mmCIF file of C-alpha atoms and ligand atoms in Angstrom:
data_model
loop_
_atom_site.group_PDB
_atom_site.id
_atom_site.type_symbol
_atom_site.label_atom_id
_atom_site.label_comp_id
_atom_site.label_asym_id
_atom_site.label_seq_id
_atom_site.Cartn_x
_atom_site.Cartn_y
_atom_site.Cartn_z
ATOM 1 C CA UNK A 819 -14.929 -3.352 -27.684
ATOM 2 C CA UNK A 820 -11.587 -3.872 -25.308
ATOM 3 C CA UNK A 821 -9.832 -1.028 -23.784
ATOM 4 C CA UNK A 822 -5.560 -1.470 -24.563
ATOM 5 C CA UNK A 823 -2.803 -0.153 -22.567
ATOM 6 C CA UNK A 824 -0.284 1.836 -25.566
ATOM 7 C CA UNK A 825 2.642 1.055 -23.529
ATOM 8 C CA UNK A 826 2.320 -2.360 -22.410
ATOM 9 C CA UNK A 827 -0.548 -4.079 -24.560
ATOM 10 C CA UNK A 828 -2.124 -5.374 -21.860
ATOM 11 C CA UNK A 829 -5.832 -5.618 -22.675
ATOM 12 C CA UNK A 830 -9.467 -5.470 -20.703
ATOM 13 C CA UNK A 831 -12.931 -5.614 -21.420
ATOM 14 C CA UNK A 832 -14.425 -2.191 -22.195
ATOM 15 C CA UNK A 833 -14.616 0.092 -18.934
ATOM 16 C CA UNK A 834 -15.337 3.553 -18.445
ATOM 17 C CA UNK A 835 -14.129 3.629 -14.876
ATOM 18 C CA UNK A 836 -10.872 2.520 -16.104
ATOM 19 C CA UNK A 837 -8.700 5.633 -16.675
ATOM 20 C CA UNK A 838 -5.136 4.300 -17.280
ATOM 21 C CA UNK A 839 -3.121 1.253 -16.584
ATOM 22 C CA UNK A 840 -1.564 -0.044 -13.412
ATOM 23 C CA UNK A 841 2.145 1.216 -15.487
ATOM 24 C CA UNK A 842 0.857 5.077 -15.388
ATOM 25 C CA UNK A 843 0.295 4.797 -19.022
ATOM 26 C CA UNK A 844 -3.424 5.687 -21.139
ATOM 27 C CA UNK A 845 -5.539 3.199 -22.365
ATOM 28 C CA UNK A 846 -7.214 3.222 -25.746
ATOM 29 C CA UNK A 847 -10.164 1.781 -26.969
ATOM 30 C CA UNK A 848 -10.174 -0.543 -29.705
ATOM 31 C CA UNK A 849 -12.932 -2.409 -31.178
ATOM 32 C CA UNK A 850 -15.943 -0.287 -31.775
ATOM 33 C CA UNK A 851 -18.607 -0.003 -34.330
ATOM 34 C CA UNK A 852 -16.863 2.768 -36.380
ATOM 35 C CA UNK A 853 -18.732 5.134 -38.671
ATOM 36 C CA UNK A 854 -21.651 4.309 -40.917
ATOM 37 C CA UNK A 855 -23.310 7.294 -43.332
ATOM 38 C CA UNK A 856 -26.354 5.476 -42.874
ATOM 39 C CA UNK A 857 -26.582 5.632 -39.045
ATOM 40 C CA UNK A 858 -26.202 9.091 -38.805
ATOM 41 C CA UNK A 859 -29.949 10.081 -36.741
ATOM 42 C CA UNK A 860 -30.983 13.502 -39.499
ATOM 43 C CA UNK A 861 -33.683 14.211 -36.965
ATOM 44 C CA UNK A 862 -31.414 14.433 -34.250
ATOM 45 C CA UNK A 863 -29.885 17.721 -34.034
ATOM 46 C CA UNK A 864 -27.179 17.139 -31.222
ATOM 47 C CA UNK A 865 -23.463 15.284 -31.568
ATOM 48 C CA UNK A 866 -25.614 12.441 -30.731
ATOM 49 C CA UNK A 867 -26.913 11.976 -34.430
ATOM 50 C CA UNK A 868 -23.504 9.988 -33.996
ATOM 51 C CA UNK A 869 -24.681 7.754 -31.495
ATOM 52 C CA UNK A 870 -24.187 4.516 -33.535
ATOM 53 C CA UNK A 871 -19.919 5.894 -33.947
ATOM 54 C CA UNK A 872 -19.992 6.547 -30.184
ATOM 55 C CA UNK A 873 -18.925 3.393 -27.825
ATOM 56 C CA UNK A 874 -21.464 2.422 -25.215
ATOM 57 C CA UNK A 875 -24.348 4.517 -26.117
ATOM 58 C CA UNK A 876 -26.305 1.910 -28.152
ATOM 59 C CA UNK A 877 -29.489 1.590 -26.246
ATOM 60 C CA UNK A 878 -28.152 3.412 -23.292
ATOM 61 C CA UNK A 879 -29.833 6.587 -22.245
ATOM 62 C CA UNK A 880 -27.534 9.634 -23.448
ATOM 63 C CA UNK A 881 -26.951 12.611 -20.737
ATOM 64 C CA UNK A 882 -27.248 15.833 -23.081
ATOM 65 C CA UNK A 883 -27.904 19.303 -23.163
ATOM 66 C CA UNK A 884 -27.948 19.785 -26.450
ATOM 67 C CA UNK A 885 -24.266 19.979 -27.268
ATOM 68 C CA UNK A 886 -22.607 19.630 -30.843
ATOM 69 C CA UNK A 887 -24.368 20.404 -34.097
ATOM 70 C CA UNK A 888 -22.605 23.529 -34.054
ATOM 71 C CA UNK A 889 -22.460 26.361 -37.160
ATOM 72 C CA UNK A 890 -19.560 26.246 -39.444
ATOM 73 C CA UNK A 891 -19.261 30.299 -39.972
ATOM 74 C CA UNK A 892 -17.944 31.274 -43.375
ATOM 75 C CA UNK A 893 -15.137 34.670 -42.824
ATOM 76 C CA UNK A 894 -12.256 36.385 -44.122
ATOM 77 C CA UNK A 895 -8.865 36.377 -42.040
ATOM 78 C CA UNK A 896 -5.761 38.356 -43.542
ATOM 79 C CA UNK A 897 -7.533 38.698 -47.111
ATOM 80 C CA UNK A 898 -7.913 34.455 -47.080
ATOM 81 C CA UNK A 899 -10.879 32.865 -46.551
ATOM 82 C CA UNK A 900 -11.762 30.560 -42.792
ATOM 83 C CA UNK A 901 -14.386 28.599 -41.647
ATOM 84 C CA UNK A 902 -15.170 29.215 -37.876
ATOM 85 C CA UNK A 903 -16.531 25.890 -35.988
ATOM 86 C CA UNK A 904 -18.506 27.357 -33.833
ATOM 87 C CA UNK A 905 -17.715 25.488 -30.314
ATOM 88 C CA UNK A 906 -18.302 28.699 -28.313
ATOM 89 C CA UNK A 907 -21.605 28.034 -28.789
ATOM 90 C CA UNK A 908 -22.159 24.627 -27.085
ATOM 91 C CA UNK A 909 -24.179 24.468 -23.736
ATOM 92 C CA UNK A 910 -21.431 25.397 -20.979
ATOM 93 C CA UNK A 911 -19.337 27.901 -23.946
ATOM 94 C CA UNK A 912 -16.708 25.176 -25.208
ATOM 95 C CA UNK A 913 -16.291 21.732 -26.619
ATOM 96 C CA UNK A 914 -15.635 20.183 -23.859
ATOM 97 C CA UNK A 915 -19.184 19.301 -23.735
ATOM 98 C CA UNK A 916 -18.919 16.991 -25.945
ATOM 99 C CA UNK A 917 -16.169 14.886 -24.378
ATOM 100 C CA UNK A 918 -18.421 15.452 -20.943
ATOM 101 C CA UNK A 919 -21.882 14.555 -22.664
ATOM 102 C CA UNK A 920 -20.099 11.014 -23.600
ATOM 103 C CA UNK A 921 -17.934 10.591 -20.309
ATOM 104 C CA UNK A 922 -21.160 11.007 -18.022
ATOM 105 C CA UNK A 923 -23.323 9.262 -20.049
ATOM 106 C CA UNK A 924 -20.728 6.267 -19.447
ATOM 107 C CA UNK A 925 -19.912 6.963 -16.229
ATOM 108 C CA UNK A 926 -23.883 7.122 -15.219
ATOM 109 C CA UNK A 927 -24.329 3.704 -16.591
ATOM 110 C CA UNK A 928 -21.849 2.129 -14.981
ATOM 111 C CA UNK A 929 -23.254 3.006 -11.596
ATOM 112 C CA UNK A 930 -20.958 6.335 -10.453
ATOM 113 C CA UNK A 931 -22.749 8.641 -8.085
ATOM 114 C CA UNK A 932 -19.855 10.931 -7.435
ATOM 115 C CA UNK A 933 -17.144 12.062 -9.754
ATOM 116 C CA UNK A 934 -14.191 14.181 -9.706
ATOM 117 C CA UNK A 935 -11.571 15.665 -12.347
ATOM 118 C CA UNK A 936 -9.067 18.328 -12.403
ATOM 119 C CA UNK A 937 -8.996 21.559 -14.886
ATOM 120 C CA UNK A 938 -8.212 24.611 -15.698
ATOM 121 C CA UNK A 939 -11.909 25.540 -15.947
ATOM 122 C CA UNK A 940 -13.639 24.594 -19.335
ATOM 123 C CA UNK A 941 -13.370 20.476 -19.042
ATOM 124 C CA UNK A 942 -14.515 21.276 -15.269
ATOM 125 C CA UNK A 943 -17.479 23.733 -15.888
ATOM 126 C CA UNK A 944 -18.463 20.851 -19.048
ATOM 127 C CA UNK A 945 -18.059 18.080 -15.783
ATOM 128 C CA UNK A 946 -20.195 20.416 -13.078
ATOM 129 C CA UNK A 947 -22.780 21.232 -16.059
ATOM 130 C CA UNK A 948 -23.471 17.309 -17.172
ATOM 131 C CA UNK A 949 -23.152 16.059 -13.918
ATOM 132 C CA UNK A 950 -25.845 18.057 -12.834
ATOM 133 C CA UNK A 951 -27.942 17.008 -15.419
ATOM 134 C CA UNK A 952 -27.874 13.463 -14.486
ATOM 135 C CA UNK A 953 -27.637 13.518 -10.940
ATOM 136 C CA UNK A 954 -24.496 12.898 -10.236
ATOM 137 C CA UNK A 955 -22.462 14.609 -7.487
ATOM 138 C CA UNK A 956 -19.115 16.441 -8.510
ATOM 139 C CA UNK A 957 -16.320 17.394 -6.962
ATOM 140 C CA UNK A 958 -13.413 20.189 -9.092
ATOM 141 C CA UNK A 959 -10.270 20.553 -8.285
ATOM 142 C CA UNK A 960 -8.815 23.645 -10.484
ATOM 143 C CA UNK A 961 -5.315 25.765 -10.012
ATOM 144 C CA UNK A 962 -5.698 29.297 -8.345
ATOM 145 C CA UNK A 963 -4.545 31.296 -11.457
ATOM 146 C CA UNK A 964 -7.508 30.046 -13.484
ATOM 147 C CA UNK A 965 -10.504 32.653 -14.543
ATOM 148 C CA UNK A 966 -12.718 33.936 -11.852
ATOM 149 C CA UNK A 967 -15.045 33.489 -14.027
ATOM 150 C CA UNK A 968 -14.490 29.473 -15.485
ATOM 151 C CA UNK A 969 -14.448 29.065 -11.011
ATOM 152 C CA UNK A 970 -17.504 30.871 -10.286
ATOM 153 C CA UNK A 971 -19.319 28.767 -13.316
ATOM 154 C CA UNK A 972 -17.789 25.576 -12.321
ATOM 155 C CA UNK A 973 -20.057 26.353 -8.511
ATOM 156 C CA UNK A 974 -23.098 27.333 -9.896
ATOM 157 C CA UNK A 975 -23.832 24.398 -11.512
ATOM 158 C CA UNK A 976 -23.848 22.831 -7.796
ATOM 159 C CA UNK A 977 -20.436 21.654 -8.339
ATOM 160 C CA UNK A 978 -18.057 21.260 -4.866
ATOM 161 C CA UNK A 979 -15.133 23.459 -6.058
ATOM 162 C CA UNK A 980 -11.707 22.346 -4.369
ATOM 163 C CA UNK A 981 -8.727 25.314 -4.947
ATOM 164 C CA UNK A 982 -5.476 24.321 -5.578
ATOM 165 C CA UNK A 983 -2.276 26.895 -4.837
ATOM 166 C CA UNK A 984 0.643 26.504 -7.027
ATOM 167 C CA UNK A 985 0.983 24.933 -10.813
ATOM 168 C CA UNK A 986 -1.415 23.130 -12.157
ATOM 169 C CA UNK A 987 0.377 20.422 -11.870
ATOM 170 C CA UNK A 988 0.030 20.748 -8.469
ATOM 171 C CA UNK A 989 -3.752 20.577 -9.405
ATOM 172 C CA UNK A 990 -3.543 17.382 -10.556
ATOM 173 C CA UNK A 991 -1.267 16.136 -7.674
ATOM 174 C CA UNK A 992 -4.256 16.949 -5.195
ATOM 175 C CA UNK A 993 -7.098 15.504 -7.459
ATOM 176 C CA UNK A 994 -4.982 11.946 -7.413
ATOM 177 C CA UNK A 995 -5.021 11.881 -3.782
ATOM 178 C CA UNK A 996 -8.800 12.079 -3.883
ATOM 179 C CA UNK A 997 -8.513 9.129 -6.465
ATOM 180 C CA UNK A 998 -6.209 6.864 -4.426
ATOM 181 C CA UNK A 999 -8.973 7.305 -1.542
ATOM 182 C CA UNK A 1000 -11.778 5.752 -4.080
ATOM 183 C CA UNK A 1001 -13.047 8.766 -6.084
ATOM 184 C CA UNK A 1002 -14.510 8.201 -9.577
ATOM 185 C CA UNK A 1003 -11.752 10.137 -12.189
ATOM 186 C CA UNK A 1004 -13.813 11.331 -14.858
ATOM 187 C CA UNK A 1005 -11.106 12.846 -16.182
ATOM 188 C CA UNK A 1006 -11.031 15.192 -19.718
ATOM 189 C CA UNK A 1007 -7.224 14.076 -19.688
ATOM 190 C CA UNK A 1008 -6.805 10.513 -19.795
ATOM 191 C CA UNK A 1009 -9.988 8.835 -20.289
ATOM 192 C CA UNK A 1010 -10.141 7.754 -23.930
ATOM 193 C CA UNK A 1011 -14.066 8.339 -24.092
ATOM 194 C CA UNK A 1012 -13.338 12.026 -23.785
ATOM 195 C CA UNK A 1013 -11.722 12.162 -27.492
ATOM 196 C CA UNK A 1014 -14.317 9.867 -29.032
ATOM 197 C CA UNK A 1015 -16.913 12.520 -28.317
ATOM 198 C CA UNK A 1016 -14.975 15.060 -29.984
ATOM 199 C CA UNK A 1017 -14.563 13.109 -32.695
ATOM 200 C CA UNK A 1018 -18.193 13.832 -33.402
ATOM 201 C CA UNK A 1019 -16.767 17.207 -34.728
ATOM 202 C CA UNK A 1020 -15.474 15.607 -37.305
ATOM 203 C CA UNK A 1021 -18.192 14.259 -38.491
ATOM 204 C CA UNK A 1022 -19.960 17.350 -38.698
ATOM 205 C CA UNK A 1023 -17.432 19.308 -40.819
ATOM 206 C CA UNK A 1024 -17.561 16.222 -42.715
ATOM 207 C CA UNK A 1025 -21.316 16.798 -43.391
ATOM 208 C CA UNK A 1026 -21.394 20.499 -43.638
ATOM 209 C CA UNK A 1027 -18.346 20.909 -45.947
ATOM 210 C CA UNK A 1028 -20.953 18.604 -48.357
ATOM 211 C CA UNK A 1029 -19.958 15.229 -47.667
ATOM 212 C CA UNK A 1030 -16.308 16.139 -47.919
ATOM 213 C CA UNK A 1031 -13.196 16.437 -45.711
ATOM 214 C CA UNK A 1032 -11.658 20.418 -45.544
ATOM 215 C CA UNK A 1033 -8.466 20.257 -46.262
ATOM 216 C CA UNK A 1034 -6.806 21.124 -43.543
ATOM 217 C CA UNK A 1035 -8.129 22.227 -39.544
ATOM 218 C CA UNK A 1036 -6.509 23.998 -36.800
ATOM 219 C CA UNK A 1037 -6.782 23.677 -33.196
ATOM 220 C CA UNK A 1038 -5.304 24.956 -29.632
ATOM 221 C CA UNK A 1039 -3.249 21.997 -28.543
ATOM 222 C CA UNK A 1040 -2.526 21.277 -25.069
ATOM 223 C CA UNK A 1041 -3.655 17.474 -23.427
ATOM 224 C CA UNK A 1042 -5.055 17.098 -26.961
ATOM 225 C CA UNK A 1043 -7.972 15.435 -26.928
ATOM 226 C CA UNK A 1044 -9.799 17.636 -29.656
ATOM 227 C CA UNK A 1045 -6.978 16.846 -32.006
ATOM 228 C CA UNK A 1046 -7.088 13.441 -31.198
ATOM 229 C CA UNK A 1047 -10.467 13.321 -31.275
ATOM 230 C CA UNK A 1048 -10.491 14.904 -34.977
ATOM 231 C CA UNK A 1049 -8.195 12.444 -36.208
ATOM 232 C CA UNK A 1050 -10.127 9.855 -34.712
ATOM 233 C CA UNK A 1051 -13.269 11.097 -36.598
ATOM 234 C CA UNK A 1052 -11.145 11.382 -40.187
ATOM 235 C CA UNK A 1053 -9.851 7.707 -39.767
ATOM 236 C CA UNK A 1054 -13.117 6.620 -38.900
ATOM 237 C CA UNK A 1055 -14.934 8.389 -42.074
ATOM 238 C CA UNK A 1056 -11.864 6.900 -43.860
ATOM 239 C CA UNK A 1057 -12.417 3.250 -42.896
ATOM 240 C CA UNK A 1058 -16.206 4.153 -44.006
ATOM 241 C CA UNK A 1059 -15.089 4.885 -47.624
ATOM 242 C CA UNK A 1060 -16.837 8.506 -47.367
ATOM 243 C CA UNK A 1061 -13.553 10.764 -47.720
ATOM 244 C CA UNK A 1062 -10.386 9.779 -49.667
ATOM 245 C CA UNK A 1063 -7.555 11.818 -47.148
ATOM 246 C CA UNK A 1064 -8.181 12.955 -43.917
ATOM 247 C CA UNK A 1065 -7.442 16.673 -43.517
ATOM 248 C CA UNK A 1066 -3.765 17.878 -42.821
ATOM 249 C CA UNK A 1067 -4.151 18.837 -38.709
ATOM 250 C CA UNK A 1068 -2.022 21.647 -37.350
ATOM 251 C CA UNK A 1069 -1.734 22.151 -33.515
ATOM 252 C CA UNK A 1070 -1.020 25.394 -31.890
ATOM 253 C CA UNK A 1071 0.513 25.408 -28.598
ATOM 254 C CA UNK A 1072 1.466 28.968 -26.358
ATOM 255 C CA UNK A 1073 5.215 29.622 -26.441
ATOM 256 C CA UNK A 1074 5.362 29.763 -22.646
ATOM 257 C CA UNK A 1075 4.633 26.183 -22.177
ATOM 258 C CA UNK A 1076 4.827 24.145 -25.856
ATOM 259 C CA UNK A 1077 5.666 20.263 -24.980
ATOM 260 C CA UNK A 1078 4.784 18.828 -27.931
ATOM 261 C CA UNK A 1079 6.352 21.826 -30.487
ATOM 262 C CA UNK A 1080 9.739 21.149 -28.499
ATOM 263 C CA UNK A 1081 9.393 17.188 -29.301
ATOM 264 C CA UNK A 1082 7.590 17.977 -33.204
ATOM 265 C CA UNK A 1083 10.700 20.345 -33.643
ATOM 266 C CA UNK A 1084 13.451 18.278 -32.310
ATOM 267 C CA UNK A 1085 11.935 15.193 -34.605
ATOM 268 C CA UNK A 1086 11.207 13.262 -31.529
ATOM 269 C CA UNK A 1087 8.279 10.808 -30.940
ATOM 270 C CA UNK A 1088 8.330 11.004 -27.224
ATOM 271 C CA UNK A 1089 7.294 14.206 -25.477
ATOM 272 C CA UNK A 1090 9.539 15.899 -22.517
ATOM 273 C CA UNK A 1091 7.547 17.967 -19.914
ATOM 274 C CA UNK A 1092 8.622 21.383 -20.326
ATOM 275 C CA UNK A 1093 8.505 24.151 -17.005
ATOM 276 C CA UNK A 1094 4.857 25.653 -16.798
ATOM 277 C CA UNK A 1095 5.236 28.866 -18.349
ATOM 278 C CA UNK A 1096 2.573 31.265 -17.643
ATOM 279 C CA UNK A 1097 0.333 32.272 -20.380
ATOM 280 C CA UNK A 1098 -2.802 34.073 -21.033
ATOM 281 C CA UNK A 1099 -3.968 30.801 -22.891
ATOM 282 C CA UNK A 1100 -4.765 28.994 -20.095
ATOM 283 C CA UNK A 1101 -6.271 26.114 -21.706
ATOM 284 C CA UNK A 1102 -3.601 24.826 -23.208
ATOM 285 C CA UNK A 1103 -1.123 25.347 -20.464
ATOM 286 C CA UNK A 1104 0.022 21.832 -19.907
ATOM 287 C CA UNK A 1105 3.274 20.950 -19.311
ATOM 288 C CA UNK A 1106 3.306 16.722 -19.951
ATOM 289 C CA UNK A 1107 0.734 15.712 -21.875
ATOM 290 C CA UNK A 1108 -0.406 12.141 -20.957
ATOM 291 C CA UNK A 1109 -1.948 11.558 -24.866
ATOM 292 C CA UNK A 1110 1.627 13.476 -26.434
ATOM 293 C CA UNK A 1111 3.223 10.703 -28.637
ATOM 294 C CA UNK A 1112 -0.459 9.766 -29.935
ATOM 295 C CA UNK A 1113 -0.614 13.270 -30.828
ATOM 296 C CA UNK A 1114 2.849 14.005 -32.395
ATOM 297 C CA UNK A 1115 1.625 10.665 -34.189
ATOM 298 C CA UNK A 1116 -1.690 12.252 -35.377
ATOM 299 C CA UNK A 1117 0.080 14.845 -36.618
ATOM 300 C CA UNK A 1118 2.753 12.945 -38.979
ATOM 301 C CA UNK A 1119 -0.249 10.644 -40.184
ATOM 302 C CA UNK A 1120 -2.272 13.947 -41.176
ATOM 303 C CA UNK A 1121 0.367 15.592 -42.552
ATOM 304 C CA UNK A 1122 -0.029 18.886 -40.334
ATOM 305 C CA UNK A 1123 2.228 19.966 -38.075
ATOM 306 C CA UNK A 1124 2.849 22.260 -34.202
ATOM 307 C CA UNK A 1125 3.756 25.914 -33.747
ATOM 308 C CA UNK A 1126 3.633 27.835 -30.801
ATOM 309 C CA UNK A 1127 3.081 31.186 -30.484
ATOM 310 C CA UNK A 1128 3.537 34.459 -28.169
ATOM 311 C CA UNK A 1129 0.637 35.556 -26.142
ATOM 312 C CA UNK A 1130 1.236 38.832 -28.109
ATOM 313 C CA UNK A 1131 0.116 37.485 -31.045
ATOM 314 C CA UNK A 1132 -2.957 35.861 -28.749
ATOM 315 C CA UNK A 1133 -4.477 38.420 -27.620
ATOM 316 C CA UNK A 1134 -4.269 40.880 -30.758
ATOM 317 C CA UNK A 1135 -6.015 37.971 -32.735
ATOM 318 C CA UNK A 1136 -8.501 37.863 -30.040
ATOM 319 C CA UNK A 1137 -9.240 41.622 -30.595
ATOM 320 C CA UNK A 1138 -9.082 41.302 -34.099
ATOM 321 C CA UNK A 1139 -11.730 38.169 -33.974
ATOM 322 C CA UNK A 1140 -14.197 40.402 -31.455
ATOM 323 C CA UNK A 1141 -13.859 43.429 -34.140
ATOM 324 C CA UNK A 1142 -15.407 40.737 -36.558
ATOM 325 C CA UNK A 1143 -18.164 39.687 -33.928
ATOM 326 C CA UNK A 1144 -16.260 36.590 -32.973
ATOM 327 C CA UNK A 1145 -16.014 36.982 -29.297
ATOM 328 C CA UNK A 1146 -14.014 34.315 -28.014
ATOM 329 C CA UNK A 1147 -11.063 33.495 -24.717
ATOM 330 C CA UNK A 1148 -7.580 33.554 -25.425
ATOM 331 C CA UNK A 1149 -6.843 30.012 -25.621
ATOM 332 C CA UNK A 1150 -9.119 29.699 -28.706
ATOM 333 C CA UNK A 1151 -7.471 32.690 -30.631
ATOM 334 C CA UNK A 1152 -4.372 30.947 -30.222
ATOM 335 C CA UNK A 1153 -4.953 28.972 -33.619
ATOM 336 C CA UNK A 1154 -6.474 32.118 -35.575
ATOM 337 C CA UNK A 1155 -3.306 33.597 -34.715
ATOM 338 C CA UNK A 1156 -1.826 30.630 -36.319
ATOM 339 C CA UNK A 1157 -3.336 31.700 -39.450
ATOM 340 C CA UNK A 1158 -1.015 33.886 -40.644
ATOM 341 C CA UNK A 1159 2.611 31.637 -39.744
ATOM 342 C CA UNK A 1160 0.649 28.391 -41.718
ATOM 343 C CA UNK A 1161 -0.036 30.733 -44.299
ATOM 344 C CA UNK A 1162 2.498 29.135 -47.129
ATOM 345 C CA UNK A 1163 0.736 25.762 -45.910
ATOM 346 C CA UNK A 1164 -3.300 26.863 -45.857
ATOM 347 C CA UNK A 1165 -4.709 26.194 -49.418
ATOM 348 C CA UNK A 1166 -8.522 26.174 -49.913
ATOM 349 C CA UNK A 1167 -10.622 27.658 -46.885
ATOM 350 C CA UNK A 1168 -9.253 26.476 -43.556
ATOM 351 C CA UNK A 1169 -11.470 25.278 -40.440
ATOM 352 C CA UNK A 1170 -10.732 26.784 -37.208
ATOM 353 C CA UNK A 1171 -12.001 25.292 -33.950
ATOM 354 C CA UNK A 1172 -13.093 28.244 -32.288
ATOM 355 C CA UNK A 1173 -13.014 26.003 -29.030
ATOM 356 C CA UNK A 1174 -14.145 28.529 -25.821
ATOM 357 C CA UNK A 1175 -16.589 31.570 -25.402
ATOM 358 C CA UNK A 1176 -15.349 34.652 -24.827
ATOM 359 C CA UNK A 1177 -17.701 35.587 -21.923
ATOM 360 C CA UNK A 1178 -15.500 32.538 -19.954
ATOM 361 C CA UNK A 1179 -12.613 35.277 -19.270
ATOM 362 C CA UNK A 1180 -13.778 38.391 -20.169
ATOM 363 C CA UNK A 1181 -11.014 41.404 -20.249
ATOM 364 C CA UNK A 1182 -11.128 44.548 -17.774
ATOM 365 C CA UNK A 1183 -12.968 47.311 -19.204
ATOM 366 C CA UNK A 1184 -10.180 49.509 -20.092
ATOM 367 C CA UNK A 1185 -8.097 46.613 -21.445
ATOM 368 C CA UNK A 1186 -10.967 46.001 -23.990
ATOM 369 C CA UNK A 1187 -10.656 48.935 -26.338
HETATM 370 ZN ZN1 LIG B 1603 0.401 -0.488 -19.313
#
C-alpha cells in the first residue's frame, strides 16, 4: 500500500500523517487489499465488518463508537419511491463518523497525541467525538457563521474550539498556520483515509439492496469525500466480481456556492473556485474543492451527473422530509430536493444519503411550522 501524489506521481510508503504533497496537491492511496464477500465480519455490526477493505486496520485496534451499519428506510417522495440511508443516525448525527472512526484509528497508531482540522461543524464534532474516545487531544478551528449548535457539540466532547471571523476559507487559512507550527492535520478534506471509510457505505447498500448495486444514489456534494468514497466502494465491489455496474452518482451542490456544477456544466475537468456564497446548506459550502477533478471524474465514470439548487427548494424539502418523520439539517435535504429536477433520470427506487441530523441546526420555533 503506497500513497501517490495525482498531480505529480511522486510516490511514498503508506502514511497517515501525510496529508498532501510538497506541490499543494492530494495524495491517493493505491495498493490495498480491496473488497472480498468473504471477509465481510456478519457478527460485527459496525462499518468495521469492512475491516479487511479498510487500509491499515488489519490487526490494529479500531477507535469506534459504533458508527455505520445504518438502516436503509424504504419511502415515497413526489408519488416515486426512495430509499433513505440513514446517516443521521450514526454516533455524533452524520457520516462523518465514518471517515473520523478510520482517520483516528490511523492517526492513533501512528503515534499522534494531538490533532487538529478545520470544519464547518459535522467533520469537526465526528474529530472532537473520536478523539475523545481514544485519548487523543483536539484542537477545531470552525468559521463564525456555522450552527451554534455543531460549535457547542464540537466543546462538549472536550474538544479546544478555535473561532474563526470571516469565510471559511479564512477557516482554513488559520488551521494551516497551526500546521506549519507542527500540528497533526487530521483533516476530513484532504486526507485520502477519510473517503475510504465512507466507502464502507457502499458496501452496505450493496448488502441491504440483496447483494446488488441500486441503480443510482444521490448525495450533498461539497469537498466530496462521500461521493468519492461511494465510488470508491462500487469500483471496489466491481473489481470483486459481486456487482456488474456501479450505480449512476448524482451530486447536489447549493446554488450560492456550486464549484464543481460550474466546471460539470461548462464540460471542464478542472474545477475553478467560485466566491463563497452564503447558504443555509452549510455543509457543502466550499468554494475550491481540493478532491474536485477526482470528483467531476467519479461522476463521468458513474454516469451521474451535478445540479445545484436554491436554498428555497432546501429548506421546503427539509419541511416536507420532517412532515414524513425524517428530521434532518439543510445540507442533507439538499439532494431530496434533487429528487424532483433528476426525475426524467431516477428509474427504479433511488438511495438518498440522508447525511446530517436534524437536531445539528435546529430552526427557531416560529420558523418551524
Ligand atoms: Zn505532487
Amino acid at each position: 500500500m503506497k500513497l501517490r501524489c495525482l498531480d505529480c506521481e511522486r510516490y511514498w510508503p503508506f502514511d497517515p500523517l501525510r496529508w498532501c504533497c510538497a506541490c499543494g496537491s492530494v495524495v491517493e492511496i493505491v495498493g490495498g487489499s480491496g473488497f472480498d464477500p468473504a471477509g465481510v465480519d456478519q457478527g460485527e455490526h459496525t462499518m468495521w465488518r469492512y475491516g479487511d477493505a479498510l487500509p491499515m486496520c488489519r490487526g490494529g485496534s479500531a477507535v469506534t463508537l459504533g458508527e455505520g451499519w445504518t438502516p436503509l428506510v424504504d419511502a415515497e417522495w413526489a408519488d416515486r419511491p426512495v430509499r433513505f440511508k440513514m446517516e443521521s443516525l450514526n454516533p455524533t448525527g452524520s457520516f462523518k463518523d465514518r471517515g473520523a472512526a478510520l482517520l483516528v484509528t490511523a492517526l492513533r497508531a501512528a503515534g499522534a497525541g494531538q490533532v487538529v482540522d478545520d470544519s464547518s461543524g459535522n467533520a469537526g464534532a465526528a474529530l472532537a467525538a473520536y478523539a475523545a474516545r481514544a485519548g487523543v487531544a483536539a484542537r477545531i478551528f470552525v468559521p463564525e457563521h456555522s450552527s451554534p449548535a455543531k460549535r457547542a457539540q464540537i466543546a462538549v466532547y472536550g474538544a479546544e474550539l478555535v473561532t474563526v471571523p470571516g469565510s471559511r476559507a479564512d477557516t482554513t487559512s488559520a488551521l494551516l498556520e497551526a500546521v506549519d507550527k507542527g500540528a497533526v492535520y487530521a483533516s476530513h478534506a484532504y486526507s485520502p483515509l477519510y473517503a475510504h471509510g465512507m466507502k464502507t457505505i457502499a458496501f452496505e447498500l450493496w448488502e441491504q439492496c440483496g447483494r446488488r448495486a441500486p441503480e443510482s444514489i444521490i448525495v450533498p456534494v461539497g469537498h466530496g469525500g462521500l461521493f468519492l468514497g461511494l465510488h470508491l466502494g462500487f469500483r471496489d465491489l466491481l473489481s470483486a466480481g459481486v456487482i456488474q455496474d456501479i450505480p449512476a452518482l448524482y451530486g447536489v451542490q447549493a446554488a450560492a456556492c456550486a464549484p464543481l456544477v460550474r466546471a460539470w456544466e461548462r464540460g471542464s475537468g478542472e474545477v475553478e473556485p467560485v466566491p463563497e456564497g452564503d447558504t443555509v446548506a452549510g455543509g457543502v459550502r466550499i468554494a475550491a474543492p481540493p478532491w474536485g477533478s477526482c470528483v467531476l471524474d467519479a461522476v463521468r465514470q458513474s454516469g451521474g451527473g451535478l445540479v445545484a439548487l436554491s436554498d428555497e427548494a432546501t429548506l421546503s424539502a427539509q419541511r416536507r422530509l420532517a412532515r414524513l418523520g425524517f428530521y434532518v439539517e439543510p445540507t442533507s435535504a439538499l439532494p431530496v430536493a434533487a429528487l424532483e429536477n433528476l426525475r426524467a433520470r431516477l428509474s427504479g427506487s433511488p438511495v438518498v444519503v440522508l447525511t446530517g441530523n436534524g437536531l445539528k441546526s435546529p430552526p427557531a420555533p416560529a420558523e418551524a411550522r
